[in-house]
Amino acid sequence: MKLITREVDYAVRALAAVARAGRGLSAAGLAAPAGVPRPVLRKIMQALSRAGITRSSRGRGGGFVLARPAGRISLGDIISAVRGPLKFNDCVFGGALCHNHRTCLLRGRVAAIEKKVMEEVRRVTLADLG
Amino acid sequence: MKLITREVDYAVRALAAVARAGRGLSAAGLAAPAGVPRPVLRKIMQALSRAGITRSSRGRGGGFVLARPAGRISLGDIISAVRGPLKFNDCVFGGALCHNHRTCLLRGRVAAIEKKVMEEVRRVTLADLG
DNA sequence: ACTAAATGATACCAATCTGGTATCATTTAA
DNA sequence: TTAAATGATACCAGATTGGTATCATTTAGT
Ligand code: FES
Ligand code: FES
């Protein structure tokens, strides 16, 4: 099971590059040095912008900048942006249908673990990953 | 991302049933009440036996029993048995090739989180999930 | 005004992973 | 001898993920 998929990894590196640069960087400019296919990086950057992690400017000379300081962008933010929220536990019956949902011991335990992971992952910021 | 896949869920429930029963239970006997397709449960039970969590007896009247007390079978054991080891971090370059591997900050952080999860998951035992 | 460089939005394709099915061989109790 | 069980594999279908392709829109420079 992967927590850090390829796309998350790309996203972290791209954001680190933006943080270092200070100025805005285009998707093309980010993709080349990282060895990532341009279209893939564009999709990632679009997701990050939609999530409010970066701000984009369009048109010639445009690109991406961080929407807030690197110390306030967490790994959790990045994961959520490119992969959606964590769902460690996937109750076999679909949530609404499940009778045990309240009392299910496994679910409770796993939810607690998931919460801890979420905390850990939100504690690591982009500034730590430079 | 799922930590508890459907198969892990099935495995936990089947093992809980075996624990409650005390005597050996066949895959067929386990599958029916849980509403799991028999062949799927068989595959799972085979994996658990290969991992040494259950002991199987073949032939007529055979089935599965726990190989050790429920309190000493952890959720981590079960996950490892049916899904293989956790690999939160999937370095984009293949480990051996990667130059940064030693110093990569992301990898280090994620490895630490993975370790914590592993600890948590090994702390929960089958006895807790009855 | 025009063009080139950039993002936004989508739709699509291929590879991998997961859940589920099917078979055949082997063991064992009745 | 037969029926009930596991062991081992191979296979198939759906979901997820990584990657590609297009077209529309915005903007700076000429
Ligand atoms: S079975 Fe539905 S939550 Fe555990
Ligand atoms: S890039 Fe290889 S370990 Fe981080």
PDB file of N, CA, C and O in Angstrom, chain A residues 50 52 76 102 119:
ATOM      1  N   ARG A  50      -6.115  24.327  -7.424  1.00  0.00           N
ATOM      2  CA  ARG A  50      -7.520  24.176  -7.024  1.00  0.00           C
ATOM      3  C   ARG A  50      -7.628  24.048  -5.517  1.00  0.00           C
ATOM      4  O   ARG A  50      -8.584  24.526  -4.905  1.00  0.00           O
ATOM      5  N   GLY A  52      -5.810  25.425  -3.398  1.00  0.00           N
ATOM      6  CA  GLY A  52      -5.402  26.639  -2.715  1.00  0.00           C
ATOM      7  C   GLY A  52      -3.995  26.605  -2.146  1.00  0.00           C
ATOM      8  O   GLY A  52      -3.645  27.438  -1.319  1.00  0.00           O
ATOM      9  N   GLY A  76       0.368  16.734   4.581  1.00  0.00           N
ATOM     10  CA  GLY A  76      -1.043  16.346   4.560  1.00  0.00           C
ATOM     11  C   GLY A  76      -1.844  17.160   3.557  1.00  0.00           C
ATOM     12  O   GLY A  76      -2.664  16.617   2.816  1.00  0.00           O
ATOM     13  N   ARG A 102     -21.659   1.560  14.017  1.00  0.00           N
ATOM     14  CA  ARG A 102     -21.434   2.217  15.291  1.00  0.00           C
ATOM     15  C   ARG A 102     -20.444   1.447  16.173  1.00  0.00           C
ATOM     16  O   ARG A 102     -19.529   2.011  16.744  1.00  0.00           O
ATOM     17  N   GLU A 119      -2.381  13.344  11.709  1.00  0.00           N
ATOM     18  CA  GLU A 119      -1.668  14.319  12.530  1.00  0.00           C
ATOM     19  C   GLU A 119      -0.188  14.375  12.141  1.00  0.00           C
ATOM     20  O   GLU A 119       0.389  15.449  11.974  1.00  0.00           O
TER      21      GLU A 119
END
